[in-house]
PDB file of C-alpha atoms in Angstrom:
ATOM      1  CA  UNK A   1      -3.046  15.223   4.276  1.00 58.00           C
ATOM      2  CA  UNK A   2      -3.264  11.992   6.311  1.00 61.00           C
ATOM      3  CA  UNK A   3      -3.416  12.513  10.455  1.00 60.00           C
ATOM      4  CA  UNK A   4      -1.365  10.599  12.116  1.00 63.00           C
ATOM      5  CA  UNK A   5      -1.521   9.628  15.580  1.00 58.00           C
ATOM      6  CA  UNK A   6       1.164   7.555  17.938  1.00 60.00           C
ATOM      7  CA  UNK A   7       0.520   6.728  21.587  1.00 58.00           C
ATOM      8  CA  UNK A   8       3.484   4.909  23.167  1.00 62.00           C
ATOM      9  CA  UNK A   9       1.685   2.527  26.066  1.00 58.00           C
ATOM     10  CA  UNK A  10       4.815   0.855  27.113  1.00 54.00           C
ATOM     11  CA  UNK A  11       8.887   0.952  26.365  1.00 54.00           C
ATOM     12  CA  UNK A  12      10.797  -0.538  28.356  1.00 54.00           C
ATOM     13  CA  UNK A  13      14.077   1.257  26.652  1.00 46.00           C
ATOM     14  CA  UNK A  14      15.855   3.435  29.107  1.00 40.00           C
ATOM     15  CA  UNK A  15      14.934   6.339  26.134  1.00 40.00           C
ATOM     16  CA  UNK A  16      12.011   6.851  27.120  1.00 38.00           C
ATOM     17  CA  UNK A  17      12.487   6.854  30.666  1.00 37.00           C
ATOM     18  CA  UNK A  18       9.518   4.898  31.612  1.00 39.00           C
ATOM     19  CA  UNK A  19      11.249   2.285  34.255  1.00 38.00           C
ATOM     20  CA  UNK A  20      10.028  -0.397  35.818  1.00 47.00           C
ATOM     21  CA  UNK A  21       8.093  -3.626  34.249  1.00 51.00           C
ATOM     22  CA  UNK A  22       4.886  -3.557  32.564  1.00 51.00           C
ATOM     23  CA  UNK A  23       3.521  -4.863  35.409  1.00 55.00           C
ATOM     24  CA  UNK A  24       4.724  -2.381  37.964  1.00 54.00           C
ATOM     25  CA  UNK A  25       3.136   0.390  34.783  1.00 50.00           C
ATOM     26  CA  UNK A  26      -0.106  -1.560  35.239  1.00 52.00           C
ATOM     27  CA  UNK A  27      -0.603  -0.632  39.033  1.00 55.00           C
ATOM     28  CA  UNK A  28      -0.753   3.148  38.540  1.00 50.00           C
ATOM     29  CA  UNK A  29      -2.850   2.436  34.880  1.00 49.00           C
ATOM     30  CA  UNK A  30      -6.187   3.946  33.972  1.00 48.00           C
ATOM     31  CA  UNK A  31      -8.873   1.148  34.155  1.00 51.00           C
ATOM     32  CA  UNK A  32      -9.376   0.899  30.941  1.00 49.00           C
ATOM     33  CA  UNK A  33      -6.282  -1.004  30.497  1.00 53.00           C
ATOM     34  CA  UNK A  34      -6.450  -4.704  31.829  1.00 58.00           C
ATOM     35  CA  UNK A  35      -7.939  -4.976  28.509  1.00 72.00           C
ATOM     36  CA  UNK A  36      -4.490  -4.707  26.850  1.00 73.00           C
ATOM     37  CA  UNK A  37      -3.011  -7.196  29.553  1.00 73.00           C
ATOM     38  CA  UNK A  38      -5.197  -9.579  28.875  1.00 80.00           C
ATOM     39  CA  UNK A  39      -4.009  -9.106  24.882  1.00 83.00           C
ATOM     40  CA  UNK A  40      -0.444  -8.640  25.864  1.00 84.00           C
ATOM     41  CA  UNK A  41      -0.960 -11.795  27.323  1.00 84.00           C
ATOM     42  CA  UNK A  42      -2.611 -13.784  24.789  1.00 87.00           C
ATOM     43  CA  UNK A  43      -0.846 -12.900  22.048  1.00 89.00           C
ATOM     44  CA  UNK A  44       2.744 -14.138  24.193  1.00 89.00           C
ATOM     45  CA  UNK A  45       1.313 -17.423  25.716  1.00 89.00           C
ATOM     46  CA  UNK A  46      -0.298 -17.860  22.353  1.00 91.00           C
ATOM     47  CA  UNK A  47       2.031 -17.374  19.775  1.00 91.00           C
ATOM     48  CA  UNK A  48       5.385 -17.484  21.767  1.00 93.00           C
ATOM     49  CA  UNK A  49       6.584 -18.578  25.106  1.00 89.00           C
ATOM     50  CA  UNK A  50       7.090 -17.000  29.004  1.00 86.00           C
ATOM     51  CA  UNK A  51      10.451 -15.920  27.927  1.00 89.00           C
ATOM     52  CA  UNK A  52       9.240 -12.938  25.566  1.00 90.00           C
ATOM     53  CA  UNK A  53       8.955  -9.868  27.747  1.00 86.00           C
ATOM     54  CA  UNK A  54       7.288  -6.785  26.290  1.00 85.00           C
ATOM     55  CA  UNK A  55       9.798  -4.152  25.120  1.00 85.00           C
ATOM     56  CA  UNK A  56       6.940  -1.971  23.165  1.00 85.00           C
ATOM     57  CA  UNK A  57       3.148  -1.325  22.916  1.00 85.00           C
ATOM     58  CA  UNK A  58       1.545   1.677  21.074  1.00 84.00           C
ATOM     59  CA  UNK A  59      -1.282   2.496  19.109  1.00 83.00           C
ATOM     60  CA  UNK A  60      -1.631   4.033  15.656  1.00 87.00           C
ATOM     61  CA  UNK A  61      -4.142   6.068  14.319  1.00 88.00           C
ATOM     62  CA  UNK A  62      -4.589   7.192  10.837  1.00 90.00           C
ATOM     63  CA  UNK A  63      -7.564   9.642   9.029  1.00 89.00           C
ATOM     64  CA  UNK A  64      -9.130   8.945   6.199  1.00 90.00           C
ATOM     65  CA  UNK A  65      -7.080  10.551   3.268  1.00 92.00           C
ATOM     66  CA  UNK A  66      -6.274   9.811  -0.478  1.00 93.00           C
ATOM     67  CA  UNK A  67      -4.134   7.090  -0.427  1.00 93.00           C
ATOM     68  CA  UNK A  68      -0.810   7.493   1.164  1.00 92.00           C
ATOM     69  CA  UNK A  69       1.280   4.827   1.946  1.00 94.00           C
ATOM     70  CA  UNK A  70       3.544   5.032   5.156  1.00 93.00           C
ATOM     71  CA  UNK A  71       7.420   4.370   4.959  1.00 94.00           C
ATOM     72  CA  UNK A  72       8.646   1.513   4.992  1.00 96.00           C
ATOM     73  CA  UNK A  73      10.444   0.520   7.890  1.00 96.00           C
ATOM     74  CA  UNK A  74      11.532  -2.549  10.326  1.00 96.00           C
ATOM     75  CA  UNK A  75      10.031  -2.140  14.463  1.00 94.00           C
ATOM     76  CA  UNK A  76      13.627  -3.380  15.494  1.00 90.00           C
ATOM     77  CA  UNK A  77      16.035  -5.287  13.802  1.00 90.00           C
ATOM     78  CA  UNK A  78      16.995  -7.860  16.598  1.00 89.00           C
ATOM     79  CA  UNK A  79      16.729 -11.725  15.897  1.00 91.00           C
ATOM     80  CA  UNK A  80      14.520 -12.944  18.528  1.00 92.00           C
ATOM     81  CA  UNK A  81      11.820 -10.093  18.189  1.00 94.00           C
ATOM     82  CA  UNK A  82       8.161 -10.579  17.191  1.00 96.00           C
ATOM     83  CA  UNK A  83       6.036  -7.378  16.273  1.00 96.00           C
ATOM     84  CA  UNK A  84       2.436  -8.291  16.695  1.00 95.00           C
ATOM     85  CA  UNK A  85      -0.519  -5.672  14.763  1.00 96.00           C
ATOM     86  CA  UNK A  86      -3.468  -6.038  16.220  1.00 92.00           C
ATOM     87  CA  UNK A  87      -6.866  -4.903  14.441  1.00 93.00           C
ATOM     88  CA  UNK A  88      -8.974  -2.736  17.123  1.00 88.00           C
ATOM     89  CA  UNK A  89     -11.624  -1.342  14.371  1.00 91.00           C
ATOM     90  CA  UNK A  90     -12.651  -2.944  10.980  1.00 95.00           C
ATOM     91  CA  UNK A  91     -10.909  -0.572   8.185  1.00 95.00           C
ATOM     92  CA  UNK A  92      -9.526  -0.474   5.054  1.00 96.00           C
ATOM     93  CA  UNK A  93      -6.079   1.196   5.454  1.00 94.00           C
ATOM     94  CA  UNK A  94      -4.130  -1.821   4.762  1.00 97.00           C
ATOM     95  CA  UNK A  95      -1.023  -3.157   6.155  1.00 98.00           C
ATOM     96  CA  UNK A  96       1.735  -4.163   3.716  1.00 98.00           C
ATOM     97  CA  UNK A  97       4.766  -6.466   4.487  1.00 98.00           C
ATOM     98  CA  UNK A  98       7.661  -6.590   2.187  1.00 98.00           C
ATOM     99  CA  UNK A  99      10.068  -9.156   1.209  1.00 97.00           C
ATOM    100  CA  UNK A 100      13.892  -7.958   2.858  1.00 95.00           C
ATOM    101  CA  UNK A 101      15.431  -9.123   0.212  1.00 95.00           C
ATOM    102  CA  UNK A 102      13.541  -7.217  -2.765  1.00 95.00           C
ATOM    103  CA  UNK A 103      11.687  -4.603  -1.245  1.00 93.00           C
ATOM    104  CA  UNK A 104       9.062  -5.961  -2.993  1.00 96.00           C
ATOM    105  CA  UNK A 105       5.167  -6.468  -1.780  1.00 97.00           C
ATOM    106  CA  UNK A 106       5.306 -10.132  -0.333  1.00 97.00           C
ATOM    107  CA  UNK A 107       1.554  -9.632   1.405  1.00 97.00           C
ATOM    108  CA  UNK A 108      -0.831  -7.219   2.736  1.00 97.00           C
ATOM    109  CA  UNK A 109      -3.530  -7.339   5.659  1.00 97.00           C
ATOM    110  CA  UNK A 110      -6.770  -5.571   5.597  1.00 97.00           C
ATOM    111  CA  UNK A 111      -7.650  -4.500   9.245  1.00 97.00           C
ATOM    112  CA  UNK A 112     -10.793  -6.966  10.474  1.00 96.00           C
ATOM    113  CA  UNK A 113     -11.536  -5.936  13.861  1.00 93.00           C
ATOM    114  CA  UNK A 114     -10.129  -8.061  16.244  1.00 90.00           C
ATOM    115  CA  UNK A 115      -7.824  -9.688  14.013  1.00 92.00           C
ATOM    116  CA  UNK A 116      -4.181  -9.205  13.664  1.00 93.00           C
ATOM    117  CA  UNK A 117      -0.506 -10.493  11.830  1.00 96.00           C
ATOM    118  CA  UNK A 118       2.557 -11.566  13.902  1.00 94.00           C
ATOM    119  CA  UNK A 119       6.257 -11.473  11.975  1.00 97.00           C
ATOM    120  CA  UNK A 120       9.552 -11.264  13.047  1.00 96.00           C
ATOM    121  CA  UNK A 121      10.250  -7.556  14.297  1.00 96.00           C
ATOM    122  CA  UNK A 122      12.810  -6.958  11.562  1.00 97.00           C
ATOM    123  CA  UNK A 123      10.275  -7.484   8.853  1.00 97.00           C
ATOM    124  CA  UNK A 124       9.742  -4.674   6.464  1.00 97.00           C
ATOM    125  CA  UNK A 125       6.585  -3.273   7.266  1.00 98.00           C
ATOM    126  CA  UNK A 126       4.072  -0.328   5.988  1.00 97.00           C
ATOM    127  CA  UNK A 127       0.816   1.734   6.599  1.00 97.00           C
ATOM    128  CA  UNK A 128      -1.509   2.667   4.549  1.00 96.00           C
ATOM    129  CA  UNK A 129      -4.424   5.510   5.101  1.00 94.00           C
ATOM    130  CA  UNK A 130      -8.315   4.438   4.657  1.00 95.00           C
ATOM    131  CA  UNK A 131      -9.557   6.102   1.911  1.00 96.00           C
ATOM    132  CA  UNK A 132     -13.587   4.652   2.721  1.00 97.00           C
ATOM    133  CA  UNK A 133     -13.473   4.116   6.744  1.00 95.00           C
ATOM    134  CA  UNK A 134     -13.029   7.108   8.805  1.00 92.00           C
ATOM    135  CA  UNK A 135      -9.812   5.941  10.614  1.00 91.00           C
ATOM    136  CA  UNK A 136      -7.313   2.935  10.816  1.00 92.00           C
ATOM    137  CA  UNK A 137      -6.886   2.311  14.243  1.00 89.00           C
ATOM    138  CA  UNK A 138      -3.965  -0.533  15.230  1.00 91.00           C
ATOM    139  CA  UNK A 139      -1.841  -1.510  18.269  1.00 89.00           C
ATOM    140  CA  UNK A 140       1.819  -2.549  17.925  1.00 92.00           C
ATOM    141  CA  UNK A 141       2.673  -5.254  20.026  1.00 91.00           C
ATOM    142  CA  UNK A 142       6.537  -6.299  20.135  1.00 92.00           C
ATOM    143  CA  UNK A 143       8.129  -8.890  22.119  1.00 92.00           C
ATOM    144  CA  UNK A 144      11.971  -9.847  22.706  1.00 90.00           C
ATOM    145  CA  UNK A 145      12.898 -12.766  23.665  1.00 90.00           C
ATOM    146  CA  UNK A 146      14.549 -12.511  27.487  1.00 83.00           C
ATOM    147  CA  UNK A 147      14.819  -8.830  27.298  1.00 74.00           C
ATOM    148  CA  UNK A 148      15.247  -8.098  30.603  1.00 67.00           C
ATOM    149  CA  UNK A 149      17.726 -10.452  31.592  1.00 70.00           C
ATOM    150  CA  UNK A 150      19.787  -9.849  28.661  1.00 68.00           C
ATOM    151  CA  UNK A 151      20.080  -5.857  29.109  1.00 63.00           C
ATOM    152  CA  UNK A 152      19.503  -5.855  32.518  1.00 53.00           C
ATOM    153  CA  UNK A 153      17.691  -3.113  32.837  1.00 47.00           C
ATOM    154  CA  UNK A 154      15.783  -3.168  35.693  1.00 42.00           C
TER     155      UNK A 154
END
């Protein structure tokens, strides 16, 4: 049996109760954290634009197991919404992206440390548990575009 581990970072959903930006979050944040600005960062001015705020950051871990794959499922269905995965450790619990359409494998991503996919938040997604590495262990980045001014939440 697979271990599964999920460590919400950031939400900015009223759900979860964490309010405030991510940057307010980042003043009362453990040290070891301007790390994951600096990706949060990247990954927006990079692949996106200023107008994506940050709606969601966690981190997955997975044991070693026989192989299991994960349920399928979509990080939000919003148009506008990019989920990034980002590789911390080299592994080989793959990530698998499915076609909408036919539920069928369109692609798959073997974590390389420091290496990661971007796609459209309402993309079909799955993990799968390392079978030869002792852990799969990946943050999930997601962006909306002009979150905050849309849902005026804070």
């Amino acid at each position: 049996e697979p271990t599964c581990f999920f460590d919400p970072i950031y939400y900015s959903s009223r759900d979860y109760q964490l309010h405030g930006t991510f940057e307010q979050m980042l003043k009362k944040a453990p040290p070891a954290i301007p790390s994951i600005v600096n990706l949060v960062n990247y990954l927006r001015d990079t692949y996106l634009d200023p107008s994506y705020d940050l709606c969601r950051l966690y981190v997955n871990l997975l044991s070693k197991a026989p192989r299991t794959l994960f349920p399928p499922h979509m990080d939000w269905n919003k148009e506008h919404s990019y989920t990034f995965l980002y590789y911390i450790i080299d592994s080989d619990g793959e990530t698998f992206v499915f076609d909408n359409n036919t539920n069928q494998v369109a692609g798959h991503a073997l974590p390389k440390k420091g290496t990661g996919i971007y796609f459209p938040s309402s993309t079909i997604h799955a993990a799968s548990t390392p079978v030869v590495s002792e852990v799969r262990l990946v943050a999930n980045v997601v962006f909306y575009k002009d979150y905050f001014k849309q849902n005026k939440i804070w």
